[in-house]
Structures are given as structure tokens and as C-alpha cells.
PDB file of C-alpha atoms in Angstrom:
ATOM      1  CA  GLY A  74       0.185   0.036  -0.045  1.00 44.00           C
ATOM      2  CA  ARG A  75       0.909   3.415  -0.380  1.00 41.00           C
ATOM      3  CA  SER A  76       1.005   6.491   2.041  1.00 42.00           C
ATOM      4  CA  GLY A  77      -2.171   8.757   1.724  1.00 40.00           C
ATOM      5  CA  LEU A  78       0.644  11.610   1.144  1.00 41.00           C
ATOM      6  CA  GLY A  79       1.466  10.231  -2.558  1.00 38.00           C
ATOM      7  CA  GLY A  80       1.169  12.953  -4.827  1.00 35.00           C
ATOM      8  CA  ILE A  81       0.846  16.278  -2.891  1.00 36.00           C
ATOM      9  CA  CYS A  82       3.063  18.735  -4.678  1.00 36.00           C
ATOM     10  CA  LEU A  83       4.799  21.744  -2.974  1.00 40.00           C
ATOM     11  CA  MET A  84       6.051  24.702  -4.741  1.00 38.00           C
ATOM     12  CA  GLY A  85       5.634  22.836  -8.040  1.00 34.00           C
ATOM     13  CA  LEU A  86       8.929  21.047  -7.359  1.00 36.00           C
ATOM     14  CA  SER A  87       8.318  19.443  -3.905  1.00 40.00           C
ATOM     15  CA  CYS A  88       5.980  16.338  -3.545  1.00 41.00           C
ATOM     16  CA  PHE A  89       5.126  13.785  -0.934  1.00 43.00           C
ATOM     17  CA  SER A  90       5.427  10.465  -2.652  1.00 45.00           C
ATOM     18  CA  SER A  91       6.523   6.754  -2.361  1.00 44.00           C
ATOM     19  CA  ARG A  92       9.136   6.526  -4.883  1.00 46.00           C
ATOM     20  CA  PRO A  93      11.292   3.690  -5.774  1.00 45.00           C
ATOM     21  CA  PRO A  94      14.998   3.295  -4.546  1.00 44.00           C
ATOM     22  CA  LEU A  95      16.767   6.557  -4.407  1.00 46.00           C
ATOM     23  CA  PRO A  96      20.448   6.863  -5.748  1.00 45.00           C
ATOM     24  CA  PRO A  97      23.077   6.391  -3.291  1.00 46.00           C
ATOM     25  CA  HIS A  98      23.904   9.671  -0.961  1.00 47.00           C
ATOM     26  CA  GLY A  99      23.809  10.671   2.624  1.00 48.00           C
ATOM     27  CA  GLY A 100      22.649   7.290   4.201  1.00 53.00           C
ATOM     28  CA  LEU A 101      20.401   5.810   1.674  1.00 56.00           C
ATOM     29  CA  LEU A 102      20.594   2.397   0.003  1.00 53.00           C
ATOM     30  CA  THR A 103      19.494   1.349  -3.516  1.00 50.00           C
ATOM     31  CA  ASN A 104      18.421  -2.169  -2.988  1.00 55.00           C
ATOM     32  CA  MET A 105      14.829  -3.361  -1.679  1.00 67.00           C
ATOM     33  CA  ARG A 106      15.701  -3.060   1.881  1.00 86.00           C
ATOM     34  CA  CYS A 107      15.181   0.280   3.957  1.00 90.00           C
ATOM     35  CA  LYS A 108      16.603   3.267   2.106  1.00 91.00           C
ATOM     36  CA  CYS A 109      17.795   4.966   5.232  1.00 92.00           C
ATOM     37  CA  ILE A 110      20.950   3.353   7.267  1.00 90.00           C
ATOM     38  CA  LYS A 111      20.684   6.313   9.742  1.00 92.00           C
ATOM     39  CA  SER A 112      18.408   9.142  10.377  1.00 94.00           C
ATOM     40  CA  THR A 113      18.472  12.326  12.128  1.00 96.00           C
ATOM     41  CA  ALA A 114      15.890  14.044  14.525  1.00 96.00           C
ATOM     42  CA  GLN A 115      17.627  17.516  14.221  1.00 96.00           C
ATOM     43  CA  ILE A 116      15.497  20.123  13.054  1.00 95.00           C
ATOM     44  CA  ILE A 117      16.393  21.177   9.291  1.00 95.00           C
ATOM     45  CA  ASN A 118      15.890  24.874   7.896  1.00 94.00           C
ATOM     46  CA  LEU A 119      12.316  24.786   6.097  1.00 92.00           C
ATOM     47  CA  GLY A 120      13.818  27.001   3.334  1.00 94.00           C
ATOM     48  CA  LEU A 121      16.197  24.267   2.462  1.00 95.00           C
ATOM     49  CA  ILE A 122      13.431  21.436   1.907  1.00 94.00           C
ATOM     50  CA  LEU A 123      12.513  20.811  -1.728  1.00 94.00           C
ATOM     51  CA  ALA A 124      10.524  17.668  -1.341  1.00 92.00           C
ATOM     52  CA  ILE A 125       9.410  15.428   1.784  1.00 92.00           C
ATOM     53  CA  ASP A 126       9.269  11.653   0.465  1.00 92.00           C
ATOM     54  CA  VAL A 127       7.174   9.237   3.150  1.00 92.00           C
ATOM     55  CA  THR A 128       7.526   5.719   2.725  1.00 92.00           C
ATOM     56  CA  PRO A 129       5.146   3.410   4.833  1.00 93.00           C
ATOM     57  CA  PRO A 130       6.466   0.274   6.311  1.00 93.00           C
ATOM     58  CA  GLY A 131       5.947  -2.680   3.888  1.00 90.00           C
ATOM     59  CA  ILE A 132       7.761  -5.669   2.415  1.00 87.00           C
ATOM     60  CA  HIS A 133      10.951  -3.795   1.413  1.00 84.00           C
ATOM     61  CA  CYS A 134      11.401  -2.137   5.177  1.00 91.00           C
ATOM     62  CA  ARG A 135       9.428  -2.727   8.237  1.00 91.00           C
ATOM     63  CA  ARG A 136       9.749   0.803   9.321  1.00 92.00           C
ATOM     64  CA  LYS A 137       8.335   4.011   7.999  1.00 94.00           C
ATOM     65  CA  GLU A 138      10.949   6.428   6.469  1.00 95.00           C
ATOM     66  CA  VAL A 139      11.037  10.057   5.915  1.00 95.00           C
ATOM     67  CA  ILE A 140      13.532  11.433   3.213  1.00 95.00           C
ATOM     68  CA  LEU A 141      14.122  14.977   2.723  1.00 95.00           C
ATOM     69  CA  THR A 142      15.338  16.508  -0.575  1.00 95.00           C
ATOM     70  CA  LEU A 143      17.172  19.732   0.329  1.00 96.00           C
ATOM     71  CA  LYS A 144      18.577  22.200  -2.146  1.00 94.00           C
ATOM     72  CA  LYS A 145      21.510  21.007  -4.300  1.00 92.00           C
ATOM     73  CA  ASN A 146      19.670  17.697  -4.503  1.00 90.00           C
ATOM     74  CA  LYS A 147      21.154  16.474  -0.916  1.00 95.00           C
ATOM     75  CA  LYS A 148      18.934  13.974   0.613  1.00 95.00           C
ATOM     76  CA  VAL A 149      18.638  13.510   4.371  1.00 96.00           C
ATOM     77  CA  CYS A 150      16.808  10.639   6.350  1.00 97.00           C
ATOM     78  CA  VAL A 151      14.894  12.152   9.223  1.00 97.00           C
ATOM     79  CA  ALA A 152      13.602  10.076  12.266  1.00 97.00           C
ATOM     80  CA  PRO A 153       9.793   9.801  11.601  1.00 96.00           C
ATOM     81  CA  GLU A 154       9.180  10.126  15.236  1.00 96.00           C
ATOM     82  CA  ALA A 155      10.777  13.331  15.498  1.00 96.00           C
ATOM     83  CA  PRO A 156       8.255  15.726  16.753  1.00 96.00           C
ATOM     84  CA  TRP A 157       9.094  18.607  14.157  1.00 96.00           C
ATOM     85  CA  ILE A 158       8.748  16.464  11.108  1.00 96.00           C
ATOM     86  CA  GLN A 159       5.470  14.866  12.361  1.00 94.00           C
ATOM     87  CA  LEU A 160       4.076  18.405  12.879  1.00 94.00           C
ATOM     88  CA  LEU A 161       5.287  19.511   9.355  1.00 93.00           C
ATOM     89  CA  ILE A 162       3.801  16.325   7.844  1.00 90.00           C
ATOM     90  CA  HIS A 163       0.368  16.746   9.758  1.00 90.00           C
ATOM     91  CA  LYS A 164       0.159  20.481   9.065  1.00 89.00           C
ATOM     92  CA  LEU A 165       0.712  19.923   5.131  1.00 85.00           C
ATOM     93  CA  THR A 166      -1.391  16.703   4.677  1.00 85.00           C
ATOM     94  CA  GLN A 167      -4.231  18.660   6.846  1.00 84.00           C
ATOM     95  CA  ARG A 168      -4.111  21.774   4.490  1.00 81.00           C
ATOM     96  CA  TYR A 169      -3.248  20.343   1.249  1.00 74.00           C
ATOM     97  CA  ALA A 170      -4.228  16.852   0.937  1.00 68.00           C
ATOM     98  CA  THR A 171      -6.867  17.568  -1.448  1.00 62.00           C
ATOM     99  CA  PRO A 172      -5.892  20.579  -3.513  1.00 53.00           C
ATOM    100  CA  SER A 173      -9.279  21.428  -5.764  1.00 54.00           C
ATOM    101  CA  SER A 174      -7.621  23.766  -8.363  1.00 45.00           C
ATOM    102  CA  GLN A 175      -4.544  25.589  -9.564  1.00 47.00           C
ATOM    103  CA  LYS A 176      -5.540  28.475  -7.539  1.00 49.00           C
ATOM    104  CA  ASN A 177      -5.293  26.556  -4.222  1.00 47.00           C
ATOM    105  CA  GLN A 178      -1.904  25.491  -5.440  1.00 45.00           C
ATOM    106  CA  ALA A 179      -0.699  28.882  -5.964  1.00 43.00           C
ATOM    107  CA  ALA A 180      -1.997  30.098  -2.434  1.00 43.00           C
ATOM    108  CA  TYR A 181      -0.021  27.060  -1.089  1.00 42.00           C
ATOM    109  CA  GLN A 182       3.128  28.329  -2.430  1.00 42.00           C
ATOM    110  CA  THR A 183       2.757  31.514  -0.768  1.00 35.00           C
ATOM    111  CA  ARG A 184       2.091  30.080   2.250  1.00 43.00           C
ATOM    112  CA  TRP A 185       4.843  27.611   2.177  1.00 44.00           C
ATOM    113  CA  GLN A 186       7.407  30.451   1.543  1.00 43.00           C
ATOM    114  CA  ASP A 187       5.884  32.205   4.602  1.00 42.00           C
ATOM    115  CA  GLY A 188       6.599  29.163   6.685  1.00 46.00           C
ATOM    116  CA  PRO A 189       3.955  26.443   6.921  1.00 44.00           C
ATOM    117  CA  LEU A 190       3.964  26.170  10.717  1.00 45.00           C
ATOM    118  CA  SER A 191       2.840  29.583  11.314  1.00 40.00           C
ATOM    119  CA  SER A 192      -0.947  29.281  11.254  1.00 38.00           C
TER     120      SER A 192
END
């Protein structure tokens, strides 16, 4: 099964998705096992985040994985239990899980740049 987060685009570039294995960088594996060797709970500047990939537990990996794509295409595994990433994912899914029009997406882009946690 796929995460309910699949396919939500942020700023036209950023998307929640369940992607196939990623190329090797920053603690990521490319085979059919878990992608993250290690993860961080450290808060990452929201201005650096281009995409959030959430992979639910499944055959390939028994744990949920959260992988951020940052500027310069750097990928970072974040501990899914980190309170800040849980809040960010919750806020984004709550607000933008079902964008009904391009107008809503444009409004979302503005809010994302202003900071999605400042509601």
C-alpha cells in the first residue's frame, strides 16, 4: 500500500511520494531493503526543503521512512518520530491533501514560503 501522502506537490517542485529506491547519498540504500541506514531528529531549516518523501512500512522495509530532498539535491533521512517532522507532515497533509484547483496550489506556494508552521 502507499502512503496517503502520495502526490501532494509543494511549490511545483516538491512532492510527498512513495518513490522507487533512491540513488546513494547521505545514508541511503538502493536495493529493496530500507533506504535509510541512519536518520536524524535534528530540525532542518524549512527554506532548504524541496521535497518530503514518506515511505510507509512494507515488504521492502518494516519501518516508516521520511527522506527530505534539500537544495543542491542533497537527501537526508529524518527520524519519523521526530516531533518537528510529524508536525510538518500533519500540517501539510491537513491543509493540502486535496487541492481542488490551481488557485489553491498558488495560495499554498505563498504560504509555504511564509512558513507552513505559522498558522
